[in-house]
Structure formats: structure tokens, C-alpha cells
Amino acid sequence: MNPSKPNNNLPTLVGLSAVVMWSATVGLFRSVSEIFGATGGAALIFTVGGLLACLVLGFPKLKTFPRPYLWIGGALFVAYEVALALSIGFALNREQAIELGMINYLWPSLTILFAVLAGQQRGSWLLLPALLSSFCGIVLVVKGDSAWSVQMLWQNMASNPTGYGLAFFAAGTWAVYSVFTRRFGNGVNGVPLFLVATAIVLWGKYALGNEPALSLHIGGLLQVAVMGALMAAAYSCWNHGIQHGNITILATMSCFTPVLSALIANLWLGTTPSTGLVYGVAMVTAGSFLCWVVTRRNALDPGKH
């Protein structure tokens, strides 16, 4: 080992542990939203996640935050979380909730694309077919078992434009957050603060909107506790990984998240995956993996960014 170069294997492994924990989010988000409502359920989850993150990691001192990371990074984090949670909660049924969750997994390929554009990673023209594979996979996910046509795709998305719009927005926002945090985070972990901020935004929406009243549901509260714990741990690990580890490996190995997530969500929610979902997830995964193959030999020294 060259002592002059930092060893980023451990931070990379820490970041990869988040992939495993994230795989349970789609199914749990949906089941909690069915019990407490889309906004109320998400607010409960982020409240628990934020409190646990503060207990374990401590509430960060604002004076240690680089201002771009605090305000812009924090806004990106909150926007992503709210968009993802509400997109799944607003799904018309459980099958569509899984579809919307899979759209979110465009972010690994988009992260690599944005890292190349930001000069954090070298790429080549072969990145384009990799990205095309991921986007074609999302088309198959939205298509489901229906026959292919542009009109059919439009009708599927038009059935729930808010849900689909939020899902696509979430995918792009998290990719931007990952690249932005690596550039401006300066080693600071703002996850506890950002989770609390997300909870505050969601509770504000709950208070101002025409939301159903929350009721005591022991099973639902247990799911909230599990989801909150997974969230606090996953985002803390990911934040550490993208700041100190190999962003290309993290973004690309996370390509396996949709496979594991789709499996867990279908088992948890008791749904049967459509043919389009199976092939679409495979293409999203293949696209992300190809992104890694294209860029892995051209990685820039992470210590320089």
C-alpha cells in the first residue's frame, strides 16, 4: 500500500452498507403510508429517523458546516426525501408504488453522469449507451405488462402525474446531492440535521393540508420505528462513503439496489411483479453496471475533490 495515498476502502464499504438498508424502503414506505397517510406516515418516519440519528451521531454544530453544503445540500436532501416519500405514498395501488420506487433508481447512473460533468470522474462516449439502458429500463417498468406504444406510456403516467413527476424529480435530485456533497461537504455529516428538517417540512405540509387524522396503530408504529432506524443508519453511512470513499464504486454497486428492493417490496406487499418490471429492473441494473465498467479505469483521485 502506498502510504502517500489515503485508503478509502473502509469508507466505501460503509457507504455500500446503505445499499442493503435502502432496499427495504419502498415496501415499508408504502405500507406505512397506507396506515397513516402519505404525508403523515412520511412525517412519522423522518421524525423517528432524525431523532435516532441525533442520538447516535449527535446534533451537528452549524458553525462547522460549509455554507454551500448547509443551505444548498440541505435543500437538496430535504427535497429528495419529500419527493420520494410522497411519490410512493401517492401511488394509486401497491403495484404502482413499486414502479415509482424503481424510477428513483435512475440516480446511480445519473450520479456518474453528473460526476463526469462536474469533473469528479473521467468518462467516455460509452457512457451514453449505459445511460440509455437505464432509461429504457424505466420505460419497461412504466409499461408493465401492456403492449408497447407511446400513447400507452403517456396514459400510464397521466393516471398519476404527481406521483411519476415526484419520482423522476427525486432521482435527479439525489444524484445532484451526492455530487454536490462530495465537492462542498468538507467531511461534515449533516444527515441528523437534514432528517429533522425533512420531518419539519412534512409536518408543516400535514398541518396545512387536508390530511387524514393519525390514529394509534401498533403494527404501523413498529414499522415506523424499523424504517426510521434503517433510514438514520443508511443515510449516515452513505454520507460518509460519498465524502471519503470511491464515488464510482458506490454509485455503481448501488445499481443492485433496485433488484433487491423490487424483491423485498413484492414480498412485503404481497404483489406479483409484471414482466415489464422484471426486464426494466434488469436494464436499469445493466445500465448502472456499464457506467462503472466505462469509468472505473479513469477514476480521479478522490482526495483531489
mmCIF file of N, CA and C in Angstrom, residues 109-201:
data_model
loop_
_atom_site.group_PDB
_atom_site.id
_atom_site.type_symbol
_atom_site.label_atom_id
_atom_site.label_comp_id
_atom_site.label_asym_id
_atom_site.label_seq_id
_atom_site.Cartn_x
_atom_site.Cartn_y
_atom_site.Cartn_z
ATOM 1 N N SER A 109 -26.961 5.909 -12.175
ATOM 2 C CA SER A 109 -26.431 6.307 -13.477
ATOM 3 C C SER A 109 -26.310 7.818 -13.581
ATOM 4 N N LEU A 110 -27.312 8.541 -13.070
ATOM 5 C CA LEU A 110 -27.263 9.996 -13.119
ATOM 6 C C LEU A 110 -26.132 10.551 -12.252
ATOM 7 N N THR A 111 -25.829 9.878 -11.142
ATOM 8 C CA THR A 111 -24.730 10.321 -10.287
ATOM 9 C C THR A 111 -23.408 10.273 -11.038
ATOM 10 N N ILE A 112 -23.180 9.186 -11.761
ATOM 11 C CA ILE A 112 -21.941 9.066 -12.528
ATOM 12 C C ILE A 112 -21.903 10.111 -13.638
ATOM 13 N N LEU A 113 -23.036 10.316 -14.312
ATOM 14 C CA LEU A 113 -23.095 11.332 -15.359
ATOM 15 C C LEU A 113 -22.764 12.706 -14.791
ATOM 16 N N PHE A 114 -23.372 13.069 -13.677
ATOM 17 C CA PHE A 114 -23.132 14.382 -13.088
ATOM 18 C C PHE A 114 -21.706 14.496 -12.549
ATOM 19 N N ALA A 115 -21.151 13.379 -12.042
ATOM 20 C CA ALA A 115 -19.767 13.398 -11.568
ATOM 21 C C ALA A 115 -18.807 13.671 -12.721
ATOM 22 N N VAL A 116 -19.092 13.108 -13.889
ATOM 23 C CA VAL A 116 -18.279 13.376 -15.081
ATOM 24 C C VAL A 116 -18.404 14.841 -15.483
ATOM 25 N N LEU A 117 -19.641 15.348 -15.519
ATOM 26 C CA LEU A 117 -19.866 16.737 -15.908
ATOM 27 C C LEU A 117 -19.216 17.711 -14.920
ATOM 28 N N ALA A 118 -19.138 17.302 -13.637
ATOM 29 C CA ALA A 118 -18.560 18.169 -12.601
ATOM 30 C C ALA A 118 -17.046 18.022 -12.502
ATOM 31 N N GLY A 119 -16.458 17.137 -13.317
ATOM 32 C CA GLY A 119 -15.019 16.948 -13.285
ATOM 33 C C GLY A 119 -14.523 16.076 -12.161
ATOM 34 N N GLN A 120 -15.421 15.357 -11.480
ATOM 35 C CA GLN A 120 -15.015 14.454 -10.411
ATOM 36 C C GLN A 120 -14.677 13.067 -10.940
ATOM 37 N N GLN A 121 -14.981 12.816 -12.182
ATOM 38 C CA GLN A 121 -14.808 11.492 -12.769
ATOM 39 C C GLN A 121 -14.599 11.649 -14.270
ATOM 40 N N ARG A 122 -13.649 10.877 -14.822
ATOM 41 C CA ARG A 122 -13.470 10.858 -16.266
ATOM 42 C C ARG A 122 -14.435 9.856 -16.887
ATOM 43 N N GLY A 123 -14.889 10.134 -18.065
ATOM 44 C CA GLY A 123 -15.814 9.232 -18.747
ATOM 45 C C GLY A 123 -15.468 9.114 -20.217
ATOM 46 N N SER A 124 -16.341 8.519 -20.984
ATOM 47 C CA SER A 124 -16.166 8.389 -22.424
ATOM 48 C C SER A 124 -17.539 8.332 -23.065
ATOM 49 N N TRP A 125 -17.546 8.274 -24.410
ATOM 50 C CA TRP A 125 -18.812 8.243 -25.130
ATOM 51 C C TRP A 125 -19.606 6.982 -24.805
ATOM 52 N N LEU A 126 -18.945 5.932 -24.294
ATOM 53 C CA LEU A 126 -19.645 4.694 -23.950
ATOM 54 C C LEU A 126 -20.603 4.889 -22.776
ATOM 55 N N LEU A 127 -20.460 6.026 -22.098
ATOM 56 C CA LEU A 127 -21.390 6.325 -21.012
ATOM 57 C C LEU A 127 -22.809 6.531 -21.541
ATOM 58 N N LEU A 128 -22.927 6.982 -22.779
ATOM 59 C CA LEU A 128 -24.241 7.263 -23.356
ATOM 60 C C LEU A 128 -25.102 6.001 -23.494
ATOM 61 N N PRO A 129 -24.575 4.878 -24.079
ATOM 62 C CA PRO A 129 -25.422 3.675 -24.121
ATOM 63 C C PRO A 129 -25.741 3.124 -22.738
ATOM 64 N N ALA A 130 -24.857 3.352 -21.780
ATOM 65 C CA ALA A 130 -25.135 2.904 -20.410
ATOM 66 C C ALA A 130 -26.334 3.660 -19.846
ATOM 67 N N LEU A 131 -26.343 4.970 -20.037
ATOM 68 C CA LEU A 131 -27.471 5.771 -19.576
ATOM 69 C C LEU A 131 -28.743 5.421 -20.332
ATOM 70 N N LEU A 132 -28.610 5.149 -21.636
ATOM 71 C CA LEU A 132 -29.771 4.778 -22.445
ATOM 72 C C LEU A 132 -30.392 3.484 -21.938
ATOM 73 N N SER A 133 -29.555 2.528 -21.520
ATOM 74 C CA SER A 133 -30.063 1.272 -20.980
ATOM 75 C C SER A 133 -30.899 1.517 -19.731
ATOM 76 N N SER A 134 -30.421 2.400 -18.852
ATOM 77 C CA SER A 134 -31.166 2.694 -17.628
ATOM 78 C C SER A 134 -32.508 3.341 -17.936
ATOM 79 N N PHE A 135 -32.508 4.303 -18.856
ATOM 80 C CA PHE A 135 -33.759 4.985 -19.188
ATOM 81 C C PHE A 135 -34.734 4.042 -19.903
ATOM 82 N N CYS A 136 -34.210 3.156 -20.764
ATOM 83 C CA CYS A 136 -35.086 2.171 -21.412
ATOM 84 C C CYS A 136 -35.673 1.215 -20.379
ATOM 85 N N GLY A 137 -34.891 0.899 -19.355
ATOM 86 C CA GLY A 137 -35.404 0.054 -18.282
ATOM 87 C C GLY A 137 -36.568 0.699 -17.568
ATOM 88 N N ILE A 138 -36.481 2.014 -17.332
ATOM 89 C CA ILE A 138 -37.576 2.719 -16.686
ATOM 90 C C ILE A 138 -38.817 2.709 -17.572
ATOM 91 N N VAL A 139 -38.625 2.818 -18.893
ATOM 92 C CA VAL A 139 -39.759 2.736 -19.816
ATOM 93 C C VAL A 139 -40.456 1.391 -19.672
ATOM 94 N N LEU A 140 -39.673 0.313 -19.553
ATOM 95 C CA LEU A 140 -40.262 -1.015 -19.385
ATOM 96 C C LEU A 140 -40.988 -1.135 -18.049
ATOM 97 N N VAL A 141 -40.430 -0.514 -17.016
ATOM 98 C CA VAL A 141 -41.078 -0.546 -15.705
ATOM 99 C C VAL A 141 -42.450 0.130 -15.782
ATOM 100 N N VAL A 142 -42.491 1.296 -16.418
ATOM 101 C CA VAL A 142 -43.752 2.029 -16.534
ATOM 102 C C VAL A 142 -44.732 1.287 -17.442
ATOM 103 N N LYS A 143 -44.195 0.606 -18.460
ATOM 104 C CA LYS A 143 -45.026 -0.129 -19.407
ATOM 105 C C LYS A 143 -45.774 -1.268 -18.737
ATOM 106 N N GLY A 144 -45.110 -1.944 -17.797
ATOM 107 C CA GLY A 144 -45.735 -3.099 -17.151
ATOM 108 C C GLY A 144 -45.975 -4.215 -18.142
ATOM 109 N N ASP A 145 -47.155 -4.818 -18.081
ATOM 110 C CA ASP A 145 -47.497 -5.913 -18.986
ATOM 111 C C ASP A 145 -48.258 -5.430 -20.223
ATOM 112 N N SER A 146 -48.411 -4.123 -20.375
ATOM 113 C CA SER A 146 -49.150 -3.583 -21.509
ATOM 114 C C SER A 146 -48.309 -3.657 -22.779
ATOM 115 N N ALA A 147 -48.966 -3.639 -23.916
ATOM 116 C CA ALA A 147 -48.265 -3.603 -25.193
ATOM 117 C C ALA A 147 -47.585 -2.254 -25.351
ATOM 118 N N TRP A 148 -46.455 -2.231 -26.061
ATOM 119 C CA TRP A 148 -45.682 -1.006 -26.201
ATOM 120 C C TRP A 148 -46.359 0.000 -27.121
ATOM 121 N N SER A 149 -46.419 1.241 -26.661
ATOM 122 C CA SER A 149 -46.796 2.368 -27.507
ATOM 123 C C SER A 149 -46.549 3.634 -26.701
ATOM 124 N N VAL A 150 -46.227 4.709 -27.391
ATOM 125 C CA VAL A 150 -46.009 5.985 -26.718
ATOM 126 C C VAL A 150 -47.285 6.434 -26.013
ATOM 127 N N GLN A 151 -48.425 6.208 -26.664
ATOM 128 C CA GLN A 151 -49.702 6.594 -26.074
ATOM 129 C C GLN A 151 -49.961 5.840 -24.773
ATOM 130 N N MET A 152 -49.597 4.546 -24.753
ATOM 131 C CA MET A 152 -49.792 3.747 -23.551
ATOM 132 C C MET A 152 -48.928 4.281 -22.401
ATOM 133 N N LEU A 153 -47.664 4.597 -22.710
ATOM 134 C CA LEU A 153 -46.785 5.135 -21.681
ATOM 135 C C LEU A 153 -47.342 6.447 -21.130
ATOM 136 N N TRP A 154 -47.814 7.289 -22.024
ATOM 137 C CA TRP A 154 -48.363 8.571 -21.598
ATOM 138 C C TRP A 154 -49.592 8.379 -20.716
ATOM 139 N N GLN A 155 -50.445 7.430 -21.086
ATOM 140 C CA GLN A 155 -51.648 7.171 -20.305
ATOM 141 C C GLN A 155 -51.295 6.664 -18.908
ATOM 142 N N ASN A 156 -50.281 5.789 -18.834
ATOM 143 C CA ASN A 156 -49.867 5.283 -17.528
ATOM 144 C C ASN A 156 -49.385 6.415 -16.626
ATOM 145 N N MET A 157 -48.547 7.291 -17.175
ATOM 146 C CA MET A 157 -48.030 8.393 -16.361
ATOM 147 C C MET A 157 -49.103 9.440 -16.089
ATOM 148 N N ALA A 158 -50.009 9.635 -17.074
ATOM 149 C CA ALA A 158 -51.088 10.609 -16.882
ATOM 150 C C ALA A 158 -52.080 10.156 -15.816
ATOM 151 N N SER A 159 -52.107 8.861 -15.514
ATOM 152 C CA SER A 159 -53.001 8.373 -14.471
ATOM 153 C C SER A 159 -52.595 8.889 -13.098
ATOM 154 N N ASN A 160 -51.311 9.244 -12.948
ATOM 155 C CA ASN A 160 -50.821 9.767 -11.674
ATOM 156 C C ASN A 160 -49.627 10.675 -11.947
ATOM 157 N N PRO A 161 -49.849 11.825 -12.580
ATOM 158 C CA PRO A 161 -48.724 12.694 -12.944
ATOM 159 C C PRO A 161 -47.931 13.195 -11.742
ATOM 160 N N THR A 162 -48.609 13.410 -10.622
ATOM 161 C CA THR A 162 -47.901 13.876 -9.426
ATOM 162 C C THR A 162 -46.923 12.823 -8.945
ATOM 163 N N GLY A 163 -47.384 11.579 -8.859
ATOM 164 C CA GLY A 163 -46.522 10.503 -8.387
ATOM 165 C C GLY A 163 -45.320 10.281 -9.290
ATOM 166 N N TYR A 164 -45.563 10.206 -10.604
ATOM 167 C CA TYR A 164 -44.464 9.970 -11.543
ATOM 168 C C TYR A 164 -43.522 11.171 -11.606
ATOM 169 N N GLY A 165 -44.084 12.379 -11.566
ATOM 170 C CA GLY A 165 -43.247 13.567 -11.586
ATOM 171 C C GLY A 165 -42.333 13.639 -10.375
ATOM 172 N N LEU A 166 -42.863 13.332 -9.197
ATOM 173 C CA LEU A 166 -42.051 13.343 -7.983
ATOM 174 C C LEU A 166 -40.973 12.276 -8.017
ATOM 175 N N ALA A 167 -41.277 11.106 -8.592
ATOM 176 C CA ALA A 167 -40.294 10.021 -8.659
ATOM 177 C C ALA A 167 -39.109 10.403 -9.542
ATOM 178 N N PHE A 168 -39.381 10.974 -10.721
ATOM 179 C CA PHE A 168 -38.295 11.406 -11.603
ATOM 180 C C PHE A 168 -37.506 12.557 -10.973
ATOM 181 N N PHE A 169 -38.223 13.471 -10.333
ATOM 182 C CA PHE A 169 -37.554 14.583 -9.650
ATOM 183 C C PHE A 169 -36.623 14.064 -8.561
ATOM 184 N N ALA A 170 -37.073 13.064 -7.812
ATOM 185 C CA ALA A 170 -36.264 12.508 -6.722
ATOM 186 C C ALA A 170 -34.975 11.894 -7.259
ATOM 187 N N ALA A 171 -35.067 11.162 -8.367
ATOM 188 C CA ALA A 171 -33.882 10.507 -8.931
ATOM 189 C C ALA A 171 -32.812 11.536 -9.288
ATOM 190 N N GLY A 172 -33.216 12.607 -9.964
ATOM 191 C CA GLY A 172 -32.250 13.626 -10.347
ATOM 192 C C GLY A 172 -31.701 14.395 -9.159
ATOM 193 N N THR A 173 -32.554 14.655 -8.187
ATOM 194 C CA THR A 173 -32.140 15.447 -7.031
ATOM 195 C C THR A 173 -31.103 14.714 -6.185
ATOM 196 N N TRP A 174 -31.296 13.399 -5.990
ATOM 197 C CA TRP A 174 -30.321 12.669 -5.164
ATOM 198 C C TRP A 174 -28.972 12.558 -5.856
ATOM 199 N N ALA A 175 -28.973 12.430 -7.176
ATOM 200 C CA ALA A 175 -27.710 12.401 -7.911
ATOM 201 C C ALA A 175 -26.962 13.726 -7.741
ATOM 202 N N VAL A 176 -27.688 14.835 -7.846
ATOM 203 C CA VAL A 176 -27.075 16.151 -7.664
ATOM 204 C C VAL A 176 -26.557 16.294 -6.233
ATOM 205 N N TYR A 177 -27.342 15.836 -5.252
ATOM 206 C CA TYR A 177 -26.915 15.923 -3.849
ATOM 207 C C TYR A 177 -25.613 15.157 -3.621
ATOM 208 N N SER A 178 -25.519 13.960 -4.182
ATOM 209 C CA SER A 178 -24.329 13.132 -3.971
ATOM 210 C C SER A 178 -23.077 13.818 -4.512
ATOM 211 N N VAL A 179 -23.166 14.358 -5.710
ATOM 212 C CA VAL A 179 -22.018 15.028 -6.316
ATOM 213 C C VAL A 179 -21.710 16.339 -5.590
ATOM 214 N N PHE A 180 -22.738 17.082 -5.237
ATOM 215 C CA PHE A 180 -22.558 18.362 -4.551
ATOM 216 C C PHE A 180 -21.926 18.167 -3.173
ATOM 217 N N THR A 181 -22.380 17.146 -2.451
ATOM 218 C CA THR A 181 -21.857 16.895 -1.108
ATOM 219 C C THR A 181 -20.397 16.500 -1.154
ATOM 220 N N ARG A 182 -20.029 15.728 -2.151
ATOM 221 C CA ARG A 182 -18.622 15.329 -2.291
ATOM 222 C C ARG A 182 -17.742 16.552 -2.535
ATOM 223 N N ARG A 183 -18.263 17.514 -3.245
ATOM 224 C CA ARG A 183 -17.470 18.709 -3.585
ATOM 225 C C ARG A 183 -17.438 19.721 -2.445
ATOM 226 N N PHE A 184 -18.551 19.915 -1.741
ATOM 227 C CA PHE A 184 -18.645 21.003 -0.774
ATOM 228 C C PHE A 184 -18.847 20.545 0.674
ATOM 229 N N GLY A 185 -19.009 19.226 0.905
ATOM 230 C CA GLY A 185 -19.312 18.758 2.255
ATOM 231 C C GLY A 185 -18.173 18.910 3.236
ATOM 232 N N ASN A 186 -16.933 18.838 2.753
ATOM 233 C CA ASN A 186 -15.748 19.023 3.600
ATOM 234 C C ASN A 186 -15.741 18.091 4.813
ATOM 235 N N GLY A 187 -16.265 16.869 4.623
ATOM 236 C CA GLY A 187 -16.228 15.878 5.694
ATOM 237 C C GLY A 187 -17.291 16.013 6.753
ATOM 238 N N VAL A 188 -18.157 17.009 6.651
ATOM 239 C CA VAL A 188 -19.211 17.226 7.655
ATOM 240 C C VAL A 188 -20.401 16.331 7.351
ATOM 241 N N ASN A 189 -20.945 15.701 8.391
ATOM 242 C CA ASN A 189 -22.115 14.833 8.227
ATOM 243 C C ASN A 189 -23.361 15.582 8.694
ATOM 244 N N GLY A 190 -24.162 16.033 7.732
ATOM 245 C CA GLY A 190 -25.349 16.796 8.073
ATOM 246 C C GLY A 190 -26.621 15.985 8.121
ATOM 247 N N VAL A 191 -26.505 14.650 8.046
ATOM 248 C CA VAL A 191 -27.696 13.803 7.973
ATOM 249 C C VAL A 191 -28.659 14.017 9.141
ATOM 250 N N PRO A 192 -28.196 14.044 10.415
ATOM 251 C CA PRO A 192 -29.166 14.269 11.503
ATOM 252 C C PRO A 192 -29.960 15.556 11.328
ATOM 253 N N LEU A 193 -29.267 16.635 10.992
ATOM 254 C CA LEU A 193 -29.939 17.912 10.793
ATOM 255 C C LEU A 193 -30.908 17.847 9.618
ATOM 256 N N PHE A 194 -30.485 17.235 8.526
ATOM 257 C CA PHE A 194 -31.313 17.187 7.320
ATOM 258 C C PHE A 194 -32.537 16.304 7.514
ATOM 259 N N LEU A 195 -32.400 15.212 8.282
ATOM 260 C CA LEU A 195 -33.557 14.371 8.557
ATOM 261 C C LEU A 195 -34.582 15.117 9.407
ATOM 262 N N VAL A 196 -34.096 15.847 10.397
ATOM 263 C CA VAL A 196 -35.007 16.645 11.231
ATOM 264 C C VAL A 196 -35.693 17.714 10.391
ATOM 265 N N ALA A 197 -34.941 18.359 9.505
ATOM 266 C CA ALA A 197 -35.522 19.385 8.635
ATOM 267 C C ALA A 197 -36.593 18.790 7.732
ATOM 268 N N THR A 198 -36.346 17.577 7.228
ATOM 269 C CA THR A 198 -37.339 16.909 6.387
ATOM 270 C C THR A 198 -38.616 16.646 7.171
ATOM 271 N N ALA A 199 -38.460 16.185 8.415
ATOM 272 C CA ALA A 199 -39.634 15.930 9.261
ATOM 273 C C ALA A 199 -40.425 17.211 9.493
ATOM 274 N N ILE A 200 -39.734 18.320 9.728
ATOM 275 C CA ILE A 200 -40.416 19.599 9.969
ATOM 276 C C ILE A 200 -41.209 20.022 8.733
ATOM 277 N N VAL A 201 -40.609 19.880 7.559
ATOM 278 C CA VAL A 201 -41.304 20.236 6.311
ATOM 279 C C VAL A 201 -42.552 19.378 6.132
#
